[in-house]
Short mmCIF file of C-alpha atoms in Angstrom, two decimals:
data_model
loop_
_atom_site.label_atom_id
_atom_site.label_comp_id
_atom_site.label_asym_id
_atom_site.label_seq_id
_atom_site.Cartn_x
_atom_site.Cartn_y
_atom_site.Cartn_z
CA MET M 1 221.73 -50.56 138.40
CA LEU M 2 222.32 -51.90 134.39
CA ASP M 3 223.96 -49.12 132.38
CA PRO M 4 220.37 -48.49 129.94
CA ARG M 5 223.19 -48.72 126.15
CA THR M 6 223.77 -52.50 127.97
CA ALA M 7 220.86 -54.92 126.49
CA LEU M 8 219.10 -56.21 129.27
CA LEU M 9 218.48 -59.32 127.00
CA ALA M 10 220.82 -60.18 124.04
CA VAL M 11 219.94 -62.58 121.27
CA ASP M 12 223.15 -63.36 118.79
CA ASN M 13 222.42 -65.96 116.28
CA LEU M 14 219.10 -68.10 117.64
CA GLN M 15 217.98 -71.62 115.86
CA ALA M 16 214.95 -73.43 117.39
CA TRP M 17 213.89 -76.68 116.49
CA TYR M 18 210.82 -78.95 117.03
CA GLY M 19 211.47 -82.29 116.57
CA GLU M 20 212.65 -82.46 113.35
CA SER M 21 211.85 -79.04 112.19
CA HIS M 22 214.26 -76.51 112.11
CA ILE M 23 211.76 -73.56 113.25
CA LEU M 24 214.39 -70.56 113.95
CA HIS M 25 217.34 -69.56 111.51
CA GLY M 26 219.41 -67.37 113.76
CA VAL M 27 217.90 -65.07 115.04
CA THR M 28 219.78 -62.09 116.56
CA PHE M 29 217.54 -58.78 118.31
CA ASP M 30 218.40 -56.75 121.97
CA VAL M 31 215.96 -55.68 124.42
CA PHE M 32 217.17 -52.92 126.19
CA PRO M 33 216.03 -52.24 130.05
CA GLY M 34 212.79 -50.40 130.19
CA GLU M 35 211.67 -50.86 126.83
CA VAL M 36 208.51 -52.72 125.00
CA VAL M 37 209.84 -53.79 121.55
CA THR M 38 207.60 -55.79 118.97
CA LEU M 39 208.29 -58.70 117.32
CA LEU M 40 205.67 -58.02 113.95
CA GLY M 41 205.54 -60.95 111.53
CA ARG M 42 202.84 -63.49 110.13
CA ASN M 43 202.33 -66.71 111.02
CA GLY M 44 204.71 -69.05 111.36
CA ALA M 45 207.11 -66.61 111.05
CA GLY M 46 209.08 -68.47 114.17
CA LYS M 47 207.94 -64.87 116.83
CA THR M 48 205.95 -67.25 119.43
CA THR M 49 209.06 -70.08 118.89
CA THR M 50 211.43 -67.26 119.50
CA LEU M 51 209.74 -66.04 123.26
CA LYS M 52 209.25 -69.71 123.71
CA SER M 53 213.48 -70.80 122.83
CA ILE M 54 214.36 -67.68 125.44
CA MET M 55 211.96 -69.60 128.26
CA GLY M 56 213.85 -72.84 127.51
CA ILE M 57 210.72 -74.20 126.33
CA VAL M 58 211.43 -75.12 123.22
CA GLY M 59 213.47 -78.49 123.36
CA ARG M 60 216.60 -78.07 120.74
CA ARG M 61 218.22 -74.23 120.68
CA THR M 62 221.57 -73.22 119.91
CA GLY M 63 223.26 -69.59 119.70
CA SER M 64 222.97 -67.24 122.75
CA VAL M 65 220.78 -65.90 125.19
CA ARG M 66 222.57 -63.48 127.41
CA PHE M 67 219.68 -62.20 129.96
CA GLU M 68 221.38 -59.36 132.45
CA GLY M 69 225.11 -60.90 130.66
CA ASP M 70 224.27 -64.15 131.96
CA GLU M 71 224.00 -66.56 129.28
CA LEU M 72 221.40 -68.96 129.35
CA ILE M 73 220.71 -70.59 126.51
CA ASN M 74 221.80 -74.13 128.43
CA LYS M 75 219.76 -73.55 131.18
CA PRO M 76 216.46 -75.55 132.09
CA SER M 77 213.79 -73.29 131.84
CA ASN M 78 212.94 -72.96 136.05
CA VAL M 79 216.13 -71.78 135.82
CA ILE M 80 215.56 -68.99 133.58
CA ALA M 81 212.39 -68.07 135.32
CA ARG M 82 214.41 -67.37 138.35
CA ALA M 83 216.50 -65.45 136.51
CA GLY M 84 213.76 -63.08 136.28
CA ILE M 85 211.86 -63.75 132.98
CA ALA M 86 208.41 -64.37 132.59
CA PHE M 87 206.41 -65.60 130.24
CA CYS M 88 202.73 -65.10 129.46
CA PRO M 89 201.32 -68.02 126.97
CA GLU M 90 199.60 -66.93 123.78
CA GLU M 91 196.80 -70.07 124.62
CA ARG M 92 196.81 -67.93 128.13
CA GLY M 93 198.00 -70.99 130.06
CA ILE M 94 195.19 -70.45 132.70
CA PHE M 95 194.77 -73.51 134.84
CA ALA M 96 191.40 -75.37 135.30
CA SER M 97 191.54 -77.38 137.99
CA LEU M 98 192.76 -74.31 139.92
CA ASN M 99 191.02 -71.58 141.34
CA VAL M 100 191.13 -67.64 140.45
CA GLU M 101 193.17 -66.99 143.49
CA GLU M 102 195.28 -70.04 142.96
CA ASN M 103 196.07 -69.31 139.70
CA LEU M 104 196.85 -65.75 140.81
CA LEU M 105 199.75 -66.89 143.47
CA LEU M 106 200.64 -69.80 141.39
CA PRO M 107 204.00 -68.57 139.61
CA PRO M 108 206.73 -68.56 142.46
CA GLN M 109 208.41 -64.85 143.93
CA VAL M 110 211.53 -65.23 141.88
CA LYS M 111 213.27 -61.67 142.71
CA PRO M 112 212.66 -59.37 145.07
CA GLY M 113 210.34 -55.48 143.99
CA GLY M 114 207.46 -57.98 142.22
CA LEU M 115 203.76 -55.91 142.42
CA SER M 116 202.01 -56.40 145.42
CA LEU M 117 198.65 -57.98 144.96
CA GLU M 118 196.98 -54.57 146.18
CA ARG M 119 198.89 -53.08 143.49
CA ILE M 120 197.53 -55.91 140.63
CA PHE M 121 194.56 -55.04 141.70
CA ASP M 122 194.49 -51.63 140.65
CA LEU M 123 196.00 -52.59 137.18
CA PHE M 124 192.97 -54.96 137.31
CA PRO M 125 190.12 -54.18 139.14
CA ASN M 126 188.03 -56.92 137.40
CA LEU M 127 190.06 -60.06 138.89
CA LYS M 128 189.67 -59.09 142.46
CA GLU M 129 185.68 -59.56 142.02
CA ARG M 130 186.22 -62.84 140.93
CA LEU M 131 188.56 -63.64 143.00
CA GLY M 132 186.26 -66.12 145.00
CA SER M 133 184.79 -67.36 141.79
CA SER M 134 185.94 -71.41 141.07
CA GLN M 135 187.83 -72.77 138.01
CA GLY M 136 190.06 -70.36 136.79
CA THR M 137 189.10 -71.30 133.15
CA LYS M 138 185.67 -70.14 133.65
CA LEU M 139 186.75 -66.44 133.59
CA SER M 140 185.68 -64.99 130.13
CA GLY M 141 189.01 -64.62 127.60
CA GLY M 142 189.76 -61.28 128.47
CA GLU M 143 189.53 -62.10 132.04
CA GLN M 144 191.58 -65.31 131.64
CA GLN M 145 194.35 -62.31 129.68
CA MET M 146 194.63 -60.19 132.25
CA LEU M 147 194.94 -62.85 134.80
CA ALA M 148 197.74 -64.34 132.81
CA ILE M 149 199.16 -61.32 132.73
CA ALA M 150 198.66 -60.27 136.31
CA ARG M 151 200.19 -63.69 137.88
CA ILE M 152 203.36 -63.01 136.56
CA LEU M 153 203.74 -59.55 138.27
CA ARG M 154 204.05 -60.51 141.19
CA THR M 155 207.00 -63.18 141.00
CA GLY M 156 209.35 -59.95 140.45
CA ALA M 157 210.85 -60.43 137.13
CA ARG M 158 212.04 -57.69 134.87
CA LEU M 159 211.78 -58.64 131.76
CA LEU M 160 208.17 -60.00 130.31
CA LEU M 161 207.23 -61.64 127.23
CA LEU M 162 203.62 -61.56 125.64
CA ASP M 163 202.75 -63.99 123.27
CA GLU M 164 199.61 -62.16 121.31
CA PRO M 165 197.94 -60.66 124.80
CA THR M 166 195.37 -58.98 122.37
CA GLU M 167 194.61 -62.28 120.75
CA GLY M 168 190.85 -62.60 120.01
CA LEU M 169 189.80 -59.89 122.60
CA ALA M 170 187.00 -57.24 122.45
CA PRO M 171 187.91 -53.95 121.59
CA VAL M 172 187.43 -52.61 124.99
CA ILE M 173 190.15 -54.86 126.35
CA ILE M 174 192.83 -54.57 123.80
CA GLN M 175 192.63 -50.71 125.03
CA GLN M 176 192.70 -52.31 128.69
CA ILE M 177 195.41 -53.94 128.03
CA GLY M 178 196.98 -52.07 126.12
CA LYS M 179 196.52 -48.65 129.24
CA THR M 180 198.31 -51.70 131.71
CA ILE M 181 201.20 -51.77 129.25
CA ARG M 182 202.49 -48.95 129.44
CA LEU M 183 201.82 -48.50 133.24
CA LEU M 184 203.96 -51.10 133.45
CA LYS M 185 206.65 -49.98 131.30
CA GLU M 186 206.06 -46.65 133.55
CA GLN M 187 207.25 -48.75 136.26
CA GLY M 188 210.57 -50.09 134.69
CA PHE M 189 209.38 -53.37 133.15
CA THR M 190 210.62 -54.23 130.17
CA ILE M 191 208.42 -55.87 127.93
CA LEU M 192 209.33 -58.14 124.66
CA LEU M 193 206.05 -58.45 122.83
CA VAL M 194 204.66 -60.62 119.96
CA GLU M 195 201.58 -59.08 118.15
CA GLN M 196 200.28 -60.00 114.47
CA ASN M 197 198.00 -56.77 115.29
CA PHE M 198 200.44 -54.08 114.70
CA ARG M 199 197.77 -50.87 115.11
CA PHE M 200 197.44 -52.22 118.94
CA ALA M 201 201.68 -52.21 119.17
CA GLN M 202 201.78 -48.69 117.89
CA THR M 203 200.08 -48.19 121.03
CA VAL M 204 202.83 -49.45 123.27
CA ALA M 205 205.63 -50.25 121.61
CA ASP M 206 209.40 -48.34 121.42
CA ARG M 207 210.65 -50.49 118.59
CA TYR M 208 209.92 -53.36 116.23
CA TYR M 209 211.50 -56.60 114.63
CA VAL M 210 210.23 -57.87 111.80
CA MET M 211 210.56 -61.87 111.49
CA GLU M 212 210.23 -64.14 108.71
CA HIS M 213 211.11 -67.66 107.94
CA GLY M 214 212.90 -68.31 111.65
CA LYS M 215 215.06 -64.48 111.01
CA ILE M 216 214.82 -61.46 111.56
CA ILE M 217 214.46 -59.11 108.22
CA ASP M 218 214.24 -55.75 110.00
CA LYS M 219 213.60 -53.08 112.69
CA LEU M 220 212.32 -50.28 112.52
CA LEU M 221 211.57 -47.53 115.69
CA ASN M 222 208.24 -47.06 116.74
CA SER M 223 208.47 -43.53 115.29
CA GLU M 224 209.06 -44.93 111.73
CA VAL M 225 206.02 -46.63 111.29
CA GLU M 226 203.95 -44.75 109.93
CA ALA M 227 207.00 -43.97 106.44
CA ASN M 228 206.95 -47.51 106.28
CA LEU M 229 203.44 -48.35 106.41
CA GLU M 230 203.42 -49.87 103.27
CA LYS M 231 206.47 -51.73 103.95
CA LEU M 232 204.91 -52.77 106.95
CA HIS M 233 201.91 -54.00 105.41
CA ASP M 234 203.87 -56.30 102.51
CA TYR M 235 205.51 -57.87 105.73
CA LEU M 236 202.56 -58.96 107.41
CA GLY M 237 200.50 -59.25 104.45
CA VAL M 238 197.63 -57.32 105.54
CA MET C 1 171.05 -112.46 169.30
CA ILE C 2 169.72 -109.19 167.02
CA GLU C 3 169.11 -110.06 163.76
CA ILE C 4 168.68 -107.84 160.69
CA PHE C 5 167.51 -108.69 157.38
CA GLY C 6 167.08 -112.04 158.90
CA ILE C 7 171.38 -112.11 159.71
CA PRO C 8 173.01 -112.44 163.00
CA SER C 9 173.84 -108.54 164.07
CA GLN C 10 177.70 -109.98 164.48
CA ALA C 11 177.95 -111.13 161.22
CA LEU C 12 176.63 -108.22 159.51
CA PHE C 13 178.55 -105.81 161.57
CA GLY C 14 181.58 -108.48 161.62
CA GLN C 15 181.48 -108.36 157.70
CA LEU C 16 181.36 -104.78 157.53
CA LEU C 17 184.40 -104.23 159.62
CA LEU C 18 186.10 -106.73 157.70
CA GLY C 19 185.02 -104.55 154.92
CA LEU C 20 186.02 -101.65 155.67
CA ILE C 21 189.84 -103.00 156.93
CA ASN C 22 189.93 -104.09 153.39
CA GLY C 23 188.62 -100.58 152.17
CA SER C 24 190.75 -99.30 154.56
CA PHE C 25 193.94 -100.63 152.43
CA TYR C 26 192.13 -100.28 148.88
CA ALA C 27 191.57 -97.01 149.60
CA LEU C 28 195.35 -95.99 150.75
CA LEU C 29 196.85 -98.17 147.26
CA SER C 30 194.26 -96.08 144.66
CA LEU C 31 195.04 -93.50 146.19
CA GLY C 32 198.96 -94.07 145.58
CA LEU C 33 198.01 -94.86 142.15
CA ALA C 34 195.94 -91.39 141.71
CA VAL C 35 198.33 -89.57 142.98
CA ILE C 36 201.33 -91.01 140.59
CA PHE C 37 198.91 -91.33 137.36
CA GLY C 38 197.82 -87.49 137.74
CA LEU C 39 201.68 -85.97 137.50
CA LEU C 40 203.11 -88.87 135.86
CA ASN C 41 200.85 -89.98 133.50
CA ILE C 42 201.82 -93.46 134.48
CA ILE C 43 199.99 -96.83 135.74
CA ASN C 44 202.06 -97.52 138.76
CA PHE C 45 201.94 -101.82 138.09
CA THR C 46 204.67 -101.73 140.45
CA HIS C 47 202.37 -100.91 143.52
CA GLY C 48 201.64 -104.35 144.84
CA ALA C 49 205.22 -105.03 145.04
CA GLN C 50 206.32 -101.91 147.05
CA TYR C 51 203.06 -102.89 149.53
CA MET C 52 204.76 -105.75 150.23
CA MET C 53 208.59 -104.18 150.37
CA GLY C 54 206.69 -101.43 152.86
CA ALA C 55 205.51 -105.01 155.35
CA PHE C 56 209.03 -106.74 154.62
CA ALA C 57 210.56 -103.30 155.86
CA ALA C 58 208.96 -103.22 159.13
CA PHE C 59 209.70 -107.03 159.51
CA PHE C 60 213.46 -106.47 158.85
CA LEU C 61 213.40 -102.95 160.47
CA LEU C 62 212.00 -104.97 164.31
CA ASN C 63 214.23 -108.15 163.55
CA TYR C 64 217.57 -107.12 162.79
CA LEU C 65 216.85 -103.29 164.21
CA GLY C 66 214.43 -103.83 166.70
CA LEU C 67 212.52 -100.39 165.72
CA ASN C 68 209.16 -101.59 166.92
CA TYR C 69 205.96 -100.85 164.87
CA TRP C 70 205.66 -97.22 165.65
CA LEU C 71 209.19 -96.44 164.32
CA ALA C 72 208.20 -98.81 161.14
CA LEU C 73 205.75 -96.60 160.15
CA ILE C 74 207.35 -93.49 159.33
CA VAL C 75 210.46 -95.38 158.08
CA ALA C 76 209.68 -98.62 156.21
CA PRO C 77 207.50 -96.43 154.26
CA ALA C 78 210.46 -93.68 153.78
CA ILE C 79 212.70 -96.23 152.68
CA VAL C 80 210.72 -97.75 150.25
CA ALA C 81 210.12 -93.86 149.06
CA ALA C 82 213.80 -94.03 148.50
CA THR C 83 213.72 -96.77 146.08
CA GLY C 84 210.33 -95.49 144.62
CA ALA C 85 212.97 -92.33 143.43
CA ILE C 86 215.06 -94.12 142.65
CA ILE C 87 213.34 -96.32 140.03
CA GLU C 88 211.50 -92.69 138.52
CA ARG C 89 214.99 -91.12 138.30
CA LEU C 90 216.18 -94.10 136.18
CA PHE C 91 213.85 -95.68 134.45
CA LEU C 92 210.30 -93.61 134.87
CA ARG C 93 211.49 -90.54 133.33
CA HIS C 94 212.61 -91.84 130.17
CA LEU C 95 208.94 -93.03 129.12
CA TYR C 96 206.23 -89.46 129.99
CA HIS C 97 206.80 -88.99 126.41
CA LEU C 98 205.73 -92.52 125.44
CA ASP C 99 201.81 -93.85 125.60
CA HIS C 100 200.95 -95.10 129.11
CA LEU C 101 201.41 -98.79 127.91
CA TYR C 102 205.35 -98.46 128.36
CA GLY C 103 205.07 -97.31 131.46
CA LEU C 104 202.67 -100.11 132.58
CA LEU C 105 205.12 -102.84 131.19
CA LEU C 106 208.06 -101.43 132.57
CA THR C 107 205.94 -101.00 136.27
CA PHE C 108 204.95 -104.56 135.43
CA GLY C 109 208.25 -106.19 134.49
CA LEU C 110 209.94 -104.19 137.78
CA ALA C 111 206.87 -106.20 140.12
CA LEU C 112 207.91 -109.62 138.75
CA ILE C 113 211.60 -109.04 139.42
CA ILE C 114 210.64 -107.33 142.79
CA GLN C 115 208.59 -110.06 144.00
CA GLY C 116 210.41 -113.10 142.45
CA LEU C 117 213.68 -111.62 144.24
CA PHE C 118 211.44 -111.50 147.72
CA ARG C 119 210.61 -114.95 147.08
CA ASN C 120 213.63 -116.43 146.41
CA GLN C 121 214.79 -115.63 149.62
CA PHE C 122 212.40 -115.54 151.96
CA GLY C 123 209.69 -118.14 149.72
CA SER C 124 206.26 -118.14 149.53
CA SER C 125 204.35 -119.48 152.77
CA GLY C 126 204.36 -115.87 155.22
CA ILE C 127 205.99 -114.40 158.03
CA PRO C 128 204.37 -113.55 161.32
CA TYR C 129 204.59 -110.08 162.38
CA PRO C 130 202.94 -109.27 165.76
CA ILE C 131 200.29 -106.87 166.56
CA PRO C 132 202.27 -103.84 168.59
CA GLU C 133 201.63 -104.58 172.57
CA ALA C 134 199.59 -100.66 172.74
CA LEU C 135 196.91 -102.21 170.12
CA ARG C 136 196.41 -105.70 171.19
CA GLY C 137 193.17 -106.92 172.12
CA GLY C 138 189.89 -105.41 171.53
CA GLN C 139 186.10 -103.82 172.69
CA ASN C 140 182.80 -105.44 173.09
CA LEU C 141 180.51 -102.90 171.57
CA GLY C 142 176.93 -104.75 172.20
CA PHE C 143 176.50 -105.69 168.78
CA MET C 144 179.90 -106.74 168.00
CA PHE C 145 183.29 -106.95 169.07
CA LEU C 146 185.77 -104.45 167.61
CA PRO C 147 189.54 -105.88 167.83
CA ASN C 148 191.85 -102.84 168.82
CA TYR C 149 194.33 -102.96 165.94
CA ARG C 150 191.71 -102.99 162.90
CA ALA C 151 189.85 -99.85 164.38
CA TRP C 152 193.36 -98.47 164.70
CA VAL C 153 193.77 -99.35 160.66
CA ILE C 154 190.44 -97.84 159.84
CA VAL C 155 190.94 -94.38 161.51
CA LEU C 156 194.87 -94.46 160.47
CA SER C 157 193.92 -94.79 157.14
CA LEU C 158 191.57 -92.37 156.76
CA THR C 159 193.64 -89.80 157.93
CA VAL C 160 196.04 -90.25 155.69
CA CYS C 161 193.96 -89.95 152.99
CA ILE C 162 192.17 -86.69 154.38
CA ALA C 163 195.59 -85.21 155.07
CA THR C 164 196.54 -86.01 151.39
CA TRP C 165 193.10 -84.64 150.00
CA PHE C 166 193.61 -81.51 151.49
CA VAL C 167 197.60 -80.85 150.93
CA ILE C 168 196.48 -81.51 147.23
CA GLU C 169 193.31 -79.92 146.76
CA ARG C 170 193.80 -77.11 149.46
CA THR C 171 197.74 -76.06 149.44
CA ARG C 172 200.12 -74.50 147.50
CA LEU C 173 202.14 -77.29 147.07
CA GLY C 174 198.72 -79.09 145.93
CA ALA C 175 198.07 -75.93 143.51
CA TYR C 176 201.73 -76.64 142.04
CA LEU C 177 200.93 -80.01 141.46
CA ARG C 178 197.41 -79.77 139.84
CA ALA C 179 198.69 -77.37 137.52
CA ALA C 180 201.92 -79.15 136.62
CA THR C 181 199.18 -82.21 136.06
CA GLU C 182 197.54 -80.09 133.41
CA ASN C 183 200.58 -78.28 132.44
CA PRO C 184 203.90 -79.11 133.36
CA THR C 185 205.57 -77.02 130.55
CA LEU C 186 204.41 -73.97 131.74
CA VAL C 187 204.61 -74.53 135.52
CA ARG C 188 208.15 -75.34 134.57
CA ALA C 189 208.46 -72.44 132.95
CA PHE C 190 207.37 -70.24 136.18
CA GLY C 191 210.43 -71.17 137.96
CA ILE C 192 209.36 -74.77 139.38
CA ASN C 193 211.67 -77.57 139.50
CA VAL C 194 208.47 -79.80 137.85
CA PRO C 195 211.48 -82.64 137.18
CA ARG C 196 212.43 -83.01 141.16
CA MET C 197 208.02 -82.14 142.37
CA ILE C 198 207.16 -85.91 139.95
CA THR C 199 209.93 -87.40 141.84
CA LEU C 200 209.00 -86.97 145.10
CA THR C 201 205.65 -87.61 143.58
CA TYR C 202 206.51 -90.81 142.53
CA ALA C 203 208.15 -91.28 146.09
CA PHE C 204 205.06 -90.72 148.37
CA GLY C 205 202.80 -92.26 146.02
CA VAL C 206 205.03 -95.42 146.99
CA GLY C 207 205.95 -94.58 150.63
CA LEU C 208 201.75 -94.61 150.69
CA ALA C 209 201.58 -98.36 148.84
CA ALA C 210 204.72 -98.81 151.45
CA LEU C 211 202.98 -97.99 154.77
CA ALA C 212 199.45 -99.86 154.01
CA GLY C 213 201.82 -102.98 153.99
CA VAL C 214 203.07 -101.54 157.15
CA MET C 215 199.65 -101.66 158.30
CA ALA C 216 199.07 -104.74 156.18
CA ALA C 217 201.37 -107.00 158.08
CA PRO C 218 199.85 -107.66 161.31
CA ILE C 219 196.87 -108.54 159.99
CA TYR C 220 198.03 -110.69 156.90
CA SER C 221 201.39 -111.66 157.87
CA VAL C 222 204.67 -110.83 155.91
CA ASN C 223 204.56 -112.60 151.83
CA PRO C 224 206.24 -111.97 148.93
CA LEU C 225 203.22 -112.08 146.73
CA MET C 226 200.77 -110.36 149.17
CA GLY C 227 201.10 -107.56 146.82
CA ALA C 228 200.30 -109.21 143.73
CA ASP C 229 196.61 -110.31 144.77
CA LEU C 230 195.21 -107.35 146.24
CA ILE C 231 196.84 -105.34 143.26
CA ILE C 232 194.61 -106.86 141.15
CA VAL C 233 191.11 -105.71 143.00
CA VAL C 234 193.00 -101.92 143.49
CA PHE C 235 193.11 -101.58 139.98
CA ALA C 236 189.83 -102.11 139.61
CA VAL C 237 188.54 -99.87 142.48
CA VAL C 238 190.59 -96.93 140.64
CA VAL C 239 188.85 -97.75 137.31
CA ILE C 240 185.56 -97.75 138.91
CA GLY C 241 186.74 -94.41 141.22
CA GLY C 242 188.11 -93.15 137.68
CA MET C 243 192.14 -92.63 136.97
CA GLY C 244 193.63 -89.52 138.75
CA SER C 245 190.83 -88.26 140.32
CA ILE C 246 191.60 -88.06 144.73
CA MET C 247 188.65 -87.72 146.09
CA GLY C 248 187.68 -90.58 143.77
CA ALA C 249 190.11 -92.93 144.70
CA ILE C 250 189.35 -92.66 148.94
CA VAL C 251 185.36 -92.74 148.60
CA THR C 252 185.82 -95.71 146.25
CA GLY C 253 188.12 -97.25 148.09
CA PHE C 254 186.11 -97.28 151.28
CA MET C 255 183.00 -97.83 149.19
CA LEU C 256 183.72 -100.95 147.63
CA GLY C 257 185.35 -102.67 150.56
CA ILE C 258 181.90 -101.76 152.85
CA VAL C 259 180.03 -103.66 149.21
CA GLU C 260 182.27 -106.34 149.41
CA GLY C 261 181.69 -106.93 153.29
CA LEU C 262 178.29 -107.21 152.13
CA THR C 263 178.71 -109.92 149.34
CA LYS C 264 180.21 -111.56 152.28
CA VAL C 265 177.16 -111.37 154.14
CA PHE C 266 173.72 -111.66 151.80
CA PHE C 267 175.61 -113.48 149.30
CA PRO C 268 179.04 -115.41 149.37
CA GLU C 269 179.41 -116.67 146.56
CA ALA C 270 179.74 -113.19 144.36
CA SER C 271 182.21 -111.84 147.42
CA ASN C 272 185.20 -112.45 145.31
CA THR C 273 184.12 -111.01 141.94
CA VAL C 274 181.13 -108.67 143.11
CA ILE C 275 184.20 -105.43 142.33
CA PHE C 276 185.20 -106.51 139.09
CA VAL C 277 181.10 -107.14 138.35
CA ILE C 278 180.63 -103.06 138.90
CA MET C 279 183.35 -102.34 137.66
CA VAL C 280 182.21 -103.91 133.89
CA ILE C 281 178.81 -101.60 134.86
CA VAL C 282 180.75 -98.83 135.25
CA LEU C 283 183.15 -99.21 132.18
CA LEU C 284 179.60 -99.64 129.94
CA ILE C 285 177.91 -96.62 131.52
CA ARG C 286 180.78 -94.22 132.49
CA PRO C 287 183.75 -95.02 131.14
CA ALA C 288 185.77 -92.52 132.97
CA GLY C 289 184.88 -93.56 136.48
CA LEU C 290 182.20 -92.80 138.88
CA PHE C 291 184.44 -89.11 139.84
CA GLY C 292 186.91 -88.83 136.77
CA ARG C 293 186.54 -86.34 134.48
CA THR C 294 186.31 -87.10 130.57
CA ALA C 295 189.70 -86.40 128.72
#
């Protein structure tokens, strides 16, 4: 077991480029075991690019990404996934040529200790009903989001990177996703969340990092949110 | 003598059989092209040369190593598939982010080089390859004479096509393949070694071409240009079926073989062009092909 004071994920001076454009300019932050940490920031601040850089799916990146002490910055994404990190992309990435069950079973197990299918169906009862249905992309937006989260819980990855899981969903489904994230945290998952909606983030997160122009510009604890509402509104432009 | 539509049954069924034989090769070859195009986004113009290499590999195995037809059916495609894996690693890998056209040009150039080398060495008159002992002779079905080897070609081609379809559409491995066709970045981020999968997929598609070459050797003789003529027809088949559709490639392959055979009976003058006429019509009415999904 890791010392809880040792970061599970330590990102240091992370820089990333898409082709010629320099997107991340030295991002530094830590995530500790069992935490839910949220990256806040406006559109284009570099939140998604940070997740993708950790996952190894941004072409050029420098700096350091250490997971359980191992350096991952130069590793290809399939090796990073095998280290125990799983990614749920903003566009969900449900495959149209796979049915619901195939989508759910697609990500291979990377470590022992992933959730069993029964546990996953406890968390997402709707998915069980939809299992026989044809194309994964015929599900509703909320069901697709649940499928996108459910499929990475099986793999045994302990760090989940969730990119805007509530985007475009109805309030009742957002609540269900919030409940799920809290349950996952209780089960010992560590979650790095990207959110624009900090009202939602407030219901699940322990800590926040605020990003702007490809850098971390502030950090705060959940308990500090209420006292800093004005500053946050300013950061997020809401 | 029985007559159907004024045609003697011998002639009709004979041409139908010939159509099915051609269809068997069209299906195997267009299936390989479809598998490769699906994942690699590359129109593999080397396919005809790789079909020819399969036939030559069978010839070499028989004459230099004494490996018979049955062993060649497995060993020859494996050897040619290995050369395919090398081509993928050395050349194709650098083209995935570019337009289809670059892959097409590269594989077309490779086909010319490979065919040129073989022609330089072996001329273009063709080398006979014997029909294996067990498949000589034929069956008199009453309405026609069925050579055993030809029946075997049809059965083997159908079996391999259906098995390939099953693996791609119904198994875990096939799900990886289909998912990687849609979004290779995400599949890789799940921990799957997508580059290796791409190499193996190209090798498999090439192996199918080589298998067709081994099967063709006893029928057509082994000739450095045997693939060059065939592949043009196969590309028309692929266009008609729709690029990237697995079942489409199989069904269209057999169907067009039969159409071609029937045209030989009813309107022989058109038998060499009928597939291209169908291709033009399909392109005008359904540009994505009969089974293709519009992008």
